[in-house]
Coordinates of C-alpha atoms in Angstrom, one line a residue:
M24 CA 221.2 15.9 -84.0
E25 CA 223.8 16.7 -81.5
T26 CA 224.8 20.5 -80.9
V27 CA 228.4 21.0 -81.4
G28 CA 228.4 25.1 -80.9
I29 CA 226.2 27.6 -79.3
K30 CA 225.1 30.2 -81.6
A31 CA 223.6 33.6 -80.6
D32 CA 220.0 32.4 -80.6
L33 CA 220.6 29.5 -78.5
L34 CA 222.6 31.5 -76.2
K35 CA 219.8 34.1 -76.0
E36 CA 217.4 31.3 -74.8
M37 CA 220.0 29.9 -72.4
F38 CA 220.6 33.2 -70.7
L39 CA 216.7 33.7 -70.4
S40 CA 216.2 30.4 -69.0
G41 CA 219.0 30.9 -66.6
A42 CA 217.3 34.5 -65.5
G43 CA 213.7 32.5 -65.1
N44 CA 215.1 30.0 -63.1
L45 CA 216.6 32.3 -60.6
E46 CA 213.6 34.2 -60.5
N47 CA 211.7 31.0 -59.5
H48 CA 214.3 30.3 -56.8
K49 CA 214.8 33.6 -55.2
E50 CA 212.9 33.2 -52.1
W51 CA 214.6 29.9 -51.6
I52 CA 218.0 31.4 -51.9
N53 CA 217.0 34.3 -49.7
E54 CA 216.2 31.7 -46.9
L55 CA 219.9 30.5 -47.1
N56 CA 221.2 34.0 -45.6
V57 CA 222.9 34.0 -42.2
F58 CA 222.2 37.8 -41.6
P59 CA 218.7 39.0 -42.4
V60 CA 219.8 42.3 -43.6
P61 CA 219.1 44.1 -46.9
D62 CA 222.3 43.1 -48.5
G63 CA 221.5 39.5 -47.5
D64 CA 218.7 39.1 -49.6
T65 CA 220.8 37.3 -52.2
G66 CA 218.2 35.8 -54.1
T67 CA 216.2 39.1 -54.6
N68 CA 219.2 41.1 -55.4
M69 CA 220.6 38.4 -57.8
T70 CA 217.5 38.3 -59.7
M71 CA 217.0 42.1 -59.9
T72 CA 220.5 42.2 -61.5
I73 CA 220.0 39.4 -64.1
M74 CA 216.4 40.4 -64.9
S75 CA 217.6 43.9 -65.8
A76 CA 219.6 42.4 -68.4
A77 CA 216.7 39.8 -69.4
R78 CA 214.2 42.4 -70.2
E79 CA 216.6 43.9 -72.7
V80 CA 217.6 40.7 -74.0
R81 CA 214.1 39.6 -74.7
S82 CA 213.5 42.5 -76.8
L83 CA 216.4 42.0 -79.2
E84 CA 215.9 41.1 -82.9
D85 CA 218.0 39.7 -85.2
V86 CA 220.3 38.7 -82.5
T87 CA 224.0 38.4 -83.2
M88 CA 226.7 37.3 -80.6
D89 CA 228.1 40.8 -80.0
K90 CA 225.0 42.5 -79.7
L91 CA 223.7 39.8 -77.3
A92 CA 227.1 40.1 -75.2
K93 CA 226.8 43.8 -75.0
T94 CA 223.2 43.8 -73.9
I95 CA 223.8 41.1 -71.3
S96 CA 227.0 42.9 -69.9
S97 CA 225.5 46.5 -70.1
G98 CA 222.1 45.4 -68.8
S99 CA 223.6 43.3 -65.6
L100 CA 225.7 46.1 -64.6
R101 CA 223.2 48.9 -64.5
G102 CA 220.8 46.8 -62.8
A103 CA 223.2 45.2 -60.3
R104 CA 222.2 45.4 -56.8
G105 CA 223.7 44.3 -53.8
N106 CA 227.1 42.8 -53.2
S107 CA 226.0 39.3 -54.7
G108 CA 224.3 41.2 -57.6
V109 CA 227.3 43.1 -58.6
I110 CA 229.6 40.1 -58.6
L111 CA 227.0 38.3 -60.8
S112 CA 227.2 41.2 -63.2
Q113 CA 230.9 40.8 -63.2
L114 CA 231.0 37.2 -63.9
L115 CA 228.4 38.1 -67.0
R116 CA 230.6 40.9 -67.9
G117 CA 233.8 38.6 -68.3
F118 CA 232.0 35.9 -70.0
C119 CA 230.6 38.4 -72.7
K120 CA 234.0 40.0 -73.2
E121 CA 235.5 36.6 -74.2
I122 CA 232.7 35.7 -76.5
T123 CA 232.6 38.8 -78.4
G124 CA 233.8 38.4 -81.9
H125 CA 232.7 34.6 -82.3
E126 CA 229.7 33.5 -84.1
E127 CA 229.6 30.0 -82.6
L128 CA 230.6 29.0 -78.9
T129 CA 232.7 25.8 -78.9
I130 CA 234.3 23.9 -75.7
D131 CA 237.4 25.7 -76.0
I132 CA 235.9 29.3 -76.3
L133 CA 233.5 28.5 -73.4
A134 CA 236.4 27.3 -71.3
K135 CA 238.0 30.7 -71.8
A136 CA 234.8 32.6 -71.3
F137 CA 234.2 30.7 -67.9
M138 CA 237.9 31.5 -66.9
R139 CA 237.5 35.2 -68.1
A140 CA 234.3 35.5 -66.1
K141 CA 236.0 34.2 -62.8
E142 CA 239.1 36.6 -63.3
T143 CA 236.7 39.6 -63.9
A144 CA 234.6 38.9 -60.6
Y145 CA 237.9 38.4 -58.5
K146 CA 239.2 41.7 -59.8
A147 CA 236.0 43.7 -58.9
V148 CA 236.0 42.5 -55.2
M149 CA 238.5 44.4 -52.7
K150 CA 238.9 41.5 -50.6
P151 CA 237.9 38.4 -52.1
K152 CA 236.7 35.6 -49.6
E153 CA 236.8 31.9 -50.2
G154 CA 233.6 29.8 -49.5
T155 CA 231.6 32.5 -51.6
I156 CA 230.0 32.7 -55.2
L157 CA 233.6 33.4 -56.3
T158 CA 234.7 29.9 -54.8
V159 CA 232.1 28.4 -57.0
A160 CA 232.8 30.4 -60.2
K161 CA 236.6 29.5 -60.0
A162 CA 235.7 25.7 -59.5
M163 CA 233.8 25.9 -62.7
A164 CA 236.3 27.9 -64.5
D165 CA 238.9 25.6 -63.4
K166 CA 237.0 22.5 -64.3
A167 CA 236.1 23.9 -67.7
V168 CA 239.6 24.8 -68.8
L169 CA 240.9 21.1 -67.5
L170 CA 238.2 19.3 -69.6
A171 CA 239.0 21.6 -72.6
E172 CA 242.7 20.8 -72.4
E173 CA 241.9 17.0 -71.7
G174 CA 239.5 16.7 -74.6
T175 CA 237.9 14.0 -72.9
S176 CA 234.2 15.1 -73.2
E177 CA 232.1 13.2 -75.4
S178 CA 229.9 16.1 -76.5
L179 CA 229.2 19.9 -75.7
E180 CA 226.3 18.9 -73.3
A181 CA 228.7 16.3 -71.5
F182 CA 231.1 19.2 -71.2
L183 CA 228.6 21.5 -69.9
R184 CA 227.0 18.8 -67.3
E185 CA 230.5 18.0 -65.9
V186 CA 231.2 21.8 -65.4
V187 CA 227.9 22.3 -63.6
D188 CA 228.3 19.1 -61.6
Y189 CA 231.6 20.3 -60.4
G190 CA 230.2 23.7 -59.6
N191 CA 227.6 22.0 -57.4
E192 CA 230.2 19.8 -55.7
I193 CA 232.3 22.8 -54.5
L194 CA 229.1 24.7 -53.6
N195 CA 228.3 21.8 -50.9
K196 CA 231.8 22.2 -49.5
T197 CA 231.5 25.9 -48.8
P198 CA 230.2 25.3 -45.2
D199 CA 233.7 24.0 -44.6
M200 CA 235.5 27.0 -45.9
L201 CA 233.3 29.7 -43.9
P202 CA 232.8 28.9 -40.3
V203 CA 229.7 31.1 -40.1
L204 CA 228.1 28.7 -43.1
K205 CA 228.8 25.6 -41.2
E206 CA 227.4 27.1 -37.8
A207 CA 224.1 28.1 -39.8
G208 CA 223.9 24.9 -41.5
V209 CA 223.7 26.2 -45.1
V210 CA 225.5 26.5 -48.3
D211 CA 226.7 30.0 -49.5
S212 CA 223.6 31.8 -50.9
G213 CA 225.3 33.6 -53.7
G214 CA 227.1 30.3 -54.7
Q215 CA 223.6 28.6 -54.8
G216 CA 222.3 31.5 -56.9
L217 CA 225.3 31.1 -59.6
M218 CA 224.4 27.3 -59.8
V219 CA 220.6 28.0 -60.3
V220 CA 221.4 30.3 -63.1
V221 CA 223.8 27.9 -65.1
E222 CA 221.5 24.9 -64.3
G223 CA 218.6 27.1 -66.1
A224 CA 221.0 27.6 -68.9
L225 CA 221.8 24.1 -69.3
R226 CA 218.1 23.2 -69.2
A227 CA 217.6 25.4 -72.2
F228 CA 220.6 23.9 -74.0
C229 CA 219.1 20.7 -73.4
G230 CA 215.7 21.8 -75.1
D231 CA 213.9 22.2 -71.7
P232 CA 214.1 26.0 -71.3
V233 CA 212.7 27.4 -67.8
T234 CA 210.0 30.0 -67.8
V235 CA 209.3 32.5 -65.0
S236 CA 205.8 31.2 -64.3
E237 CA 207.1 27.6 -64.0
E238 CA 207.0 26.0 -60.3
A239 CA 210.5 25.0 -60.1
A240 CA 211.4 22.5 -57.5
P241 CA 215.1 23.1 -55.8
K242 CA 218.1 21.2 -57.2
A243 CA 221.4 20.2 -55.7
G244 CA 220.5 19.1 -52.4
G245 CA 216.7 19.3 -52.3
D246 CA 214.8 21.7 -49.8
A247 CA 216.8 24.7 -49.0
P248 CA 218.6 24.2 -45.6
K249 CA 217.3 26.8 -42.8
S250 CA 219.7 28.5 -40.6
K251 CA 220.2 26.7 -37.3
V252 CA 221.2 30.0 -35.8
P253 CA 218.0 31.8 -34.6
E254 CA 217.8 35.3 -36.2
A255 CA 217.1 36.9 -32.9
E256 CA 220.6 35.7 -31.8
I257 CA 222.2 37.8 -34.4
S258 CA 222.9 40.9 -33.1
T259 CA 222.8 44.4 -34.6
A260 CA 226.2 44.8 -32.9
D261 CA 227.6 42.1 -35.4
I262 CA 226.7 44.8 -38.3
K263 CA 230.0 46.4 -38.2
F264 CA 229.1 49.2 -40.8
G265 CA 225.2 50.2 -40.6
Y266 CA 224.4 51.6 -44.0
C267 CA 224.4 49.5 -47.1
T268 CA 225.2 52.1 -49.9
E269 CA 224.8 51.9 -53.5
F270 CA 225.2 54.4 -56.4
M271 CA 226.3 54.8 -59.8
I272 CA 228.5 57.2 -61.2
I273 CA 227.9 58.2 -64.7
L274 CA 231.0 59.2 -66.7
N275 CA 230.9 62.0 -69.2
P276 CA 233.2 61.2 -72.3
E277 CA 232.6 64.7 -73.8
T278 CA 234.6 66.3 -70.8
G279 CA 237.6 64.2 -71.7
R280 CA 237.7 63.0 -68.2
Q281 CA 238.5 59.3 -68.3
F282 CA 238.1 57.0 -65.4
T283 CA 241.5 55.3 -65.3
E284 CA 242.8 52.3 -63.5
A285 CA 244.7 54.4 -61.2
D286 CA 241.2 56.2 -60.4
E287 CA 239.7 53.0 -59.7
Q288 CA 242.2 52.0 -57.3
E289 CA 242.2 55.5 -55.5
L290 CA 238.5 55.1 -55.2
K291 CA 238.6 51.6 -53.9
S292 CA 241.3 52.6 -51.2
F293 CA 239.3 55.5 -50.1
L294 CA 235.9 53.3 -49.6
M295 CA 237.8 50.7 -47.9
S296 CA 239.0 53.2 -45.3
I297 CA 235.5 54.2 -44.4
G298 CA 233.8 50.7 -45.0
D299 CA 233.8 47.1 -46.2
S300 CA 232.2 44.9 -48.4
L301 CA 233.3 47.0 -51.4
V302 CA 232.6 46.2 -54.9
C303 CA 233.6 48.6 -57.5
V304 CA 233.1 48.0 -61.3
S305 CA 233.1 50.0 -64.4
D306 CA 232.9 50.2 -68.1
D307 CA 233.1 53.0 -70.5
E308 CA 230.1 54.9 -69.4
V309 CA 229.4 54.1 -65.5
V310 CA 231.0 53.0 -62.4
K311 CA 228.9 50.9 -60.0
I312 CA 229.7 51.1 -56.3
H313 CA 228.3 48.9 -53.4
V314 CA 229.8 49.5 -50.0
H315 CA 228.9 49.2 -46.3
T316 CA 229.8 52.3 -44.3
N317 CA 228.8 54.3 -41.2
D318 CA 228.9 57.5 -43.3
P319 CA 227.4 57.2 -46.9
G320 CA 227.6 60.9 -47.3
I321 CA 231.3 60.7 -47.3
A322 CA 231.2 58.1 -50.0
I323 CA 228.5 59.8 -52.2
Q324 CA 230.7 63.1 -52.1
K325 CA 233.6 61.0 -53.0
G326 CA 231.5 59.5 -55.9
L327 CA 230.5 63.0 -57.1
S328 CA 234.3 63.9 -57.8
Y329 CA 234.2 61.5 -60.7
G330 CA 230.8 62.3 -62.3
A331 CA 227.0 62.7 -61.9
L332 CA 225.4 60.0 -59.6
T333 CA 222.2 58.1 -60.1
R334 CA 220.4 55.1 -58.6
L335 CA 221.5 56.1 -55.1
K336 CA 220.3 53.6 -52.5
I337 CA 220.8 53.6 -48.6
D338 CA 219.6 51.0 -46.2
N339 CA 220.1 51.0 -42.5
M340 CA 220.9 47.4 -42.1
R341 CA 220.4 47.7 -38.2
I342 CA 216.9 49.0 -38.7
E343 CA 216.2 46.5 -41.4
H344 CA 217.3 43.6 -39.2
E345 CA 215.0 44.7 -36.2
E346 CA 212.1 45.1 -38.6
K347 CA 212.7 41.7 -39.9
L348 CA 212.7 40.2 -36.3
I349 CA 209.3 42.0 -35.8
K350 CA 207.8 40.6 -38.8
D351 CA 209.1 37.1 -38.2
A352 CA 207.7 37.2 -34.5
A353 CA 204.4 38.1 -35.9
R354 CA 204.3 35.3 -38.6
I355 CA 205.4 32.7 -35.9
A356 CA 202.5 33.9 -33.6
S357 CA 199.9 33.8 -36.3
E358 CA 201.0 30.2 -36.9
G359 CA 200.1 29.3 -33.3
K360 CA 203.8 28.7 -32.4
D361 CA 205.6 29.6 -29.3
I362 CA 208.1 32.4 -29.9
P363 CA 211.5 31.3 -28.5
A364 CA 213.0 33.4 -25.7
K365 CA 216.1 35.1 -26.2
E366 CA 218.3 35.2 -23.3
E367 CA 219.5 38.8 -22.9
A368 CA 223.4 38.4 -22.2
V369 CA 224.4 40.1 -19.1
K370 CA 226.9 43.1 -20.0
E371 CA 228.8 44.8 -17.6
P372 CA 228.7 48.7 -17.4
P373 CA 231.5 50.3 -19.5
K374 CA 234.7 51.0 -17.4
Q375 CA 236.2 54.6 -17.8
Y376 CA 239.4 53.7 -19.5
G377 CA 240.3 50.9 -22.1
F378 CA 243.5 50.3 -24.1
I379 CA 244.2 48.7 -27.4
S380 CA 247.9 48.2 -28.7
V381 CA 249.5 47.1 -31.5
S382 CA 252.1 44.4 -30.8
I383 CA 254.6 42.2 -32.5
G384 CA 255.5 38.9 -30.9
S385 CA 253.9 36.9 -28.0
G386 CA 256.6 38.2 -25.6
M387 CA 255.7 41.7 -26.3
D388 CA 251.9 40.7 -26.0
E389 CA 252.6 39.5 -22.5
I390 CA 254.4 42.8 -21.7
F391 CA 251.2 44.8 -22.8
R392 CA 248.9 42.4 -21.3
G393 CA 250.9 43.1 -18.1
L394 CA 250.2 46.8 -18.5
H395 CA 246.5 46.4 -18.6
V396 CA 246.0 46.6 -22.4
D397 CA 242.7 45.1 -23.1
E398 CA 242.9 44.3 -26.9
L399 CA 246.2 43.3 -28.9
I400 CA 246.1 43.8 -32.6
S401 CA 248.9 41.8 -34.4
G402 CA 250.9 44.0 -36.8
G403 CA 254.1 46.1 -37.3
Q404 CA 256.3 47.1 -40.1
T405 CA 255.8 44.1 -42.3
M406 CA 251.9 43.9 -41.6
N407 CA 250.0 47.3 -41.1
P408 CA 246.7 46.6 -39.4
S409 CA 243.8 48.4 -41.2
T410 CA 241.2 50.7 -40.0
E411 CA 238.8 47.9 -40.1
D412 CA 241.0 45.9 -37.6
M413 CA 241.1 49.0 -35.4
L414 CA 237.4 49.3 -35.4
K415 CA 236.9 45.5 -34.5
A416 CA 239.2 45.9 -31.6
I417 CA 237.3 49.1 -30.4
D418 CA 234.1 47.2 -30.5
K419 CA 235.5 44.6 -28.1
V420 CA 236.6 47.0 -25.4
N421 CA 233.7 47.9 -23.0
A422 CA 235.0 51.5 -21.9
E423 CA 233.8 54.9 -22.5
N424 CA 237.5 56.3 -23.3
I425 CA 239.8 54.1 -25.2
F426 CA 243.6 54.9 -25.9
I427 CA 245.0 53.3 -28.9
L428 CA 248.7 52.9 -29.3
P429 CA 249.8 52.1 -32.9
N430 CA 253.5 51.7 -32.0
N431 CA 254.4 52.3 -35.7
K432 CA 254.3 55.5 -37.9
N433 CA 252.5 53.8 -40.8
I434 CA 249.6 52.8 -38.5
I435 CA 249.0 56.1 -36.9
L436 CA 246.7 57.3 -39.6
A437 CA 244.6 54.1 -39.8
A438 CA 244.2 54.6 -35.8
E439 CA 243.1 58.2 -36.4
Q440 CA 240.4 57.2 -39.0
A441 CA 239.1 54.4 -36.9
A442 CA 238.8 57.3 -34.0
K443 CA 236.9 59.6 -36.5
L444 CA 234.4 56.6 -37.5
T445 CA 233.6 55.8 -33.8
A446 CA 230.5 57.7 -32.8
D447 CA 229.7 55.7 -29.2
K448 CA 233.1 55.9 -27.7
N449 CA 235.7 58.3 -27.2
I450 CA 238.9 57.5 -28.9
I451 CA 242.4 58.7 -27.7
V452 CA 245.2 58.1 -30.4
I453 CA 248.7 58.2 -28.6
P454 CA 251.1 58.6 -31.9
S455 CA 253.7 56.0 -30.6
R456 CA 255.7 55.2 -33.6
T457 CA 257.6 52.3 -32.0
V458 CA 256.9 49.5 -29.6
P459 CA 259.3 50.8 -26.7
Q460 CA 257.3 54.1 -27.0
G461 CA 254.0 52.3 -26.6
I462 CA 255.5 50.6 -23.4
A463 CA 256.7 53.8 -22.1
A464 CA 253.3 55.6 -22.6
M465 CA 251.2 52.7 -20.8
I466 CA 253.7 52.6 -17.7
S467 CA 253.1 56.4 -17.3
F468 CA 249.2 56.3 -17.5
M469 CA 247.7 57.1 -14.3
A470 CA 244.0 55.7 -13.5
E471 CA 243.3 58.7 -11.1
A472 CA 244.2 61.3 -13.5
D473 CA 241.8 62.8 -16.5
I474 CA 242.1 62.2 -20.2
A475 CA 244.0 65.4 -20.7
D476 CA 246.4 64.9 -18.1
N477 CA 247.2 61.2 -19.2
K478 CA 247.4 62.2 -22.9
E479 CA 250.0 64.7 -21.9
A480 CA 251.8 62.4 -19.6
M481 CA 251.7 59.4 -22.3
N482 CA 253.2 61.9 -24.9
D483 CA 255.9 63.1 -22.8
A484 CA 256.8 59.7 -21.8
M485 CA 257.3 58.9 -25.5
S486 CA 259.4 61.8 -26.1
S487 CA 262.0 60.7 -23.4
V488 CA 262.4 57.3 -25.2
K489 CA 265.1 56.6 -27.8
T490 CA 264.3 53.5 -29.8
G491 CA 266.9 51.2 -31.6
Q492 CA 266.1 48.2 -33.9
V493 CA 268.5 45.5 -35.3
T494 CA 267.6 43.7 -38.4
Y495 CA 269.2 42.6 -41.5
A496 CA 269.7 43.8 -45.1
V497 CA 267.7 42.2 -47.8
R498 CA 269.6 43.7 -50.8
N499 CA 273.0 45.3 -51.6
T500 CA 272.4 49.3 -51.3
S501 CA 274.0 52.5 -50.1
I502 CA 272.1 54.8 -47.7
D503 CA 272.9 57.4 -45.0
G504 CA 276.5 57.2 -46.2
K505 CA 276.8 53.6 -45.6
V506 CA 277.5 50.8 -47.9
I507 CA 275.3 47.8 -47.1
H508 CA 275.4 44.2 -48.3
E509 CA 272.8 41.8 -48.5
G510 CA 272.7 39.8 -45.3
D511 CA 274.5 42.5 -43.2
F512 CA 273.1 43.5 -39.7
M513 CA 271.7 46.8 -39.6
G514 CA 271.2 49.1 -36.4
I515 CA 268.5 51.7 -37.1
D516 CA 267.8 54.3 -34.5
D517 CA 265.1 57.3 -34.3
H518 CA 267.2 59.1 -37.1
G519 CA 268.0 56.4 -39.6
I520 CA 270.8 53.7 -40.0
S521 CA 273.4 54.3 -37.5
A522 CA 275.2 51.1 -37.7
V523 CA 276.2 48.3 -40.1
G524 CA 278.0 45.2 -39.6
T525 CA 278.4 41.4 -40.1
D526 CA 278.6 40.5 -36.5
L527 CA 275.4 40.9 -34.7
K528 CA 276.7 41.9 -31.0
A529 CA 278.9 44.4 -32.5
T530 CA 276.3 46.0 -34.4
V531 CA 273.9 46.1 -31.3
L532 CA 276.8 47.7 -29.4
E533 CA 277.6 50.0 -32.0
L534 CA 274.0 51.2 -32.3
L535 CA 273.7 51.5 -28.4
D536 CA 276.5 54.1 -28.6
T537 CA 274.5 56.4 -30.7
M538 CA 271.5 56.3 -28.2
A539 CA 273.1 56.3 -24.8
D540 CA 274.5 59.3 -23.3
E541 CA 275.6 60.6 -19.7
D542 CA 271.8 61.5 -19.0
S543 CA 270.6 57.9 -19.8
E544 CA 269.3 56.0 -16.9
L545 CA 267.5 52.8 -18.3
I546 CA 268.5 50.3 -21.3
S547 CA 265.7 48.0 -21.9
I548 CA 266.6 45.1 -24.2
Y549 CA 263.9 43.0 -26.0
Y550 CA 265.2 40.0 -27.9
G551 CA 263.4 38.5 -30.9
E552 CA 262.3 35.0 -32.0
N553 CA 265.6 34.2 -33.7
V554 CA 268.0 34.8 -30.7
A555 CA 268.5 32.3 -28.0
E556 CA 268.1 33.5 -24.7
E557 CA 271.8 32.7 -23.5
D558 CA 273.0 35.0 -26.2
A559 CA 270.7 37.6 -25.5
Q560 CA 271.8 37.2 -21.7
E561 CA 275.5 37.4 -22.6
L562 CA 274.8 40.6 -24.6
T563 CA 273.0 42.0 -21.6
D564 CA 275.9 41.2 -19.4
E565 CA 278.5 43.1 -21.6
I566 CA 276.0 46.1 -21.9
T567 CA 275.7 46.2 -18.1
E568 CA 279.3 46.2 -17.8
K569 CA 279.8 48.8 -20.4
Y570 CA 277.2 51.3 -19.1
P571 CA 277.4 51.0 -15.1
D572 CA 275.5 54.1 -14.4
C573 CA 272.3 52.8 -16.2
D574 CA 269.7 50.0 -14.9
V575 CA 269.7 47.3 -17.9
E576 CA 266.8 45.0 -18.2
L577 CA 266.1 42.1 -20.6
Y578 CA 262.9 40.8 -21.8
S579 CA 261.9 38.1 -24.4
G580 CA 259.8 39.9 -27.1
N581 CA 259.8 37.2 -29.5
Q582 CA 259.2 39.5 -32.2
P583 CA 259.8 38.4 -35.9
V584 CA 262.0 40.3 -38.2
Y585 CA 264.1 42.2 -35.7
Y586 CA 266.7 40.3 -33.5
Y587 CA 266.7 43.1 -30.9
L588 CA 264.6 45.9 -30.1
L589 CA 266.3 48.7 -27.7
S590 CA 265.0 51.5 -25.7
V591 CA 267.0 54.0 -23.9
E592 CA 265.6 56.6 -21.2

């Protein structure tokens, strides 16, 4: 007799079958990892997550849909381990939220459950990345909704098979979405783990459940493809934040303290400022945290401000990586194989001084490179670089002392945070608030001077620079005593909006009047990507004539948003 709906007893069997299938395949999935680090043991982490729930589900008696959903959701969250495990727990949690209140699951309900599972998982990850388990979950959700809307599936079994087949199809495309997967010659391990779970569930639906003792053969592509990148070539330097940190916050409802959505956002923002690979999920009783950081103590202290902590786990991923290489070398030797020699990269000794600058536009990039800036970070008013962006740049500069020029007031804190998180290099943040200030600071640097003298000289140079920016208004408003209409040109100096008009040249000249005085000696003009060179030259000629006692210099900044950047010294 054809099954037209899934009741609680069958769903229980399907879940246990999916968990069993994952248990049987966990080592195979582990082999798909590109980086052999603790958080990279995807098969193990996902298995520990789902088996935590499976143990509780197996003991359920007189099972109902609501009781089953709560057990799966709570058990998987509390047992979640690693990035992939936490994401799997959120997929299960979202699915279970949708099925609660139903006695039987139909195609329409399953489609909604697949979609809610996807949405819940995406929400939990701070920076979702395509080509991962999330992409595979999204593909199955989209396919399920499409099939439900079209009503073309001949049966519930046909519907489930089409969803699973499409998930495998997208899984096989993940190497085209993430270059590191393509280079290693593997599909995403988390996505593969998810497919193993749903395939095990489908087998139970079809009357062939998987048991943990079963020797299951790999599906969806045969033997697991091994990485083409020798693990010895994966340097511990590629591990940006060295400690994989996990803990669970136990909320105490008796105190009346609620973990609100604002609390969750605040906690996520803090943890992202000190690390990456963040997953933060919560229910009414607990908050589960997974983060990679260089200072797990700070993360733990932050967690304590919300409640008691349990299930703390901290792994040093760099040490784990080295131990993995040693074990692999011993295994290869025992098999009588030659251990491939690793070519040591010739690394130059660090120089005394290095420089990092935030820049806007190809012209500005060339100017900073001409001033011997080692590493440029694209950013500015409309795109503020993160602390992580700063740390990546710091890693690339082979110098003992590195000066950072944020060139925007909104980026200074990110630079200072990066300085605090860097232990092996001396980071000096020069708090430049504009690009012209950064240029002036670089010009004043003296290679023969020490750090203290250069820091003083660079700050003095910035203080002597007046900066102007000319852009346009995006809406009607009134500010600084000026009525501004959408599309008006605005001239902004160090104190606020000082010029407004409908003519670009006139606005620039009005702005410059507020900046230049009898002590001014140099006016620098940087024209943006939306300004023609001949128009910029015509403006420069007029400024030269108006300010005969000043040297006037014109540069192509090619910056977005701002027609002109001006500096007066």
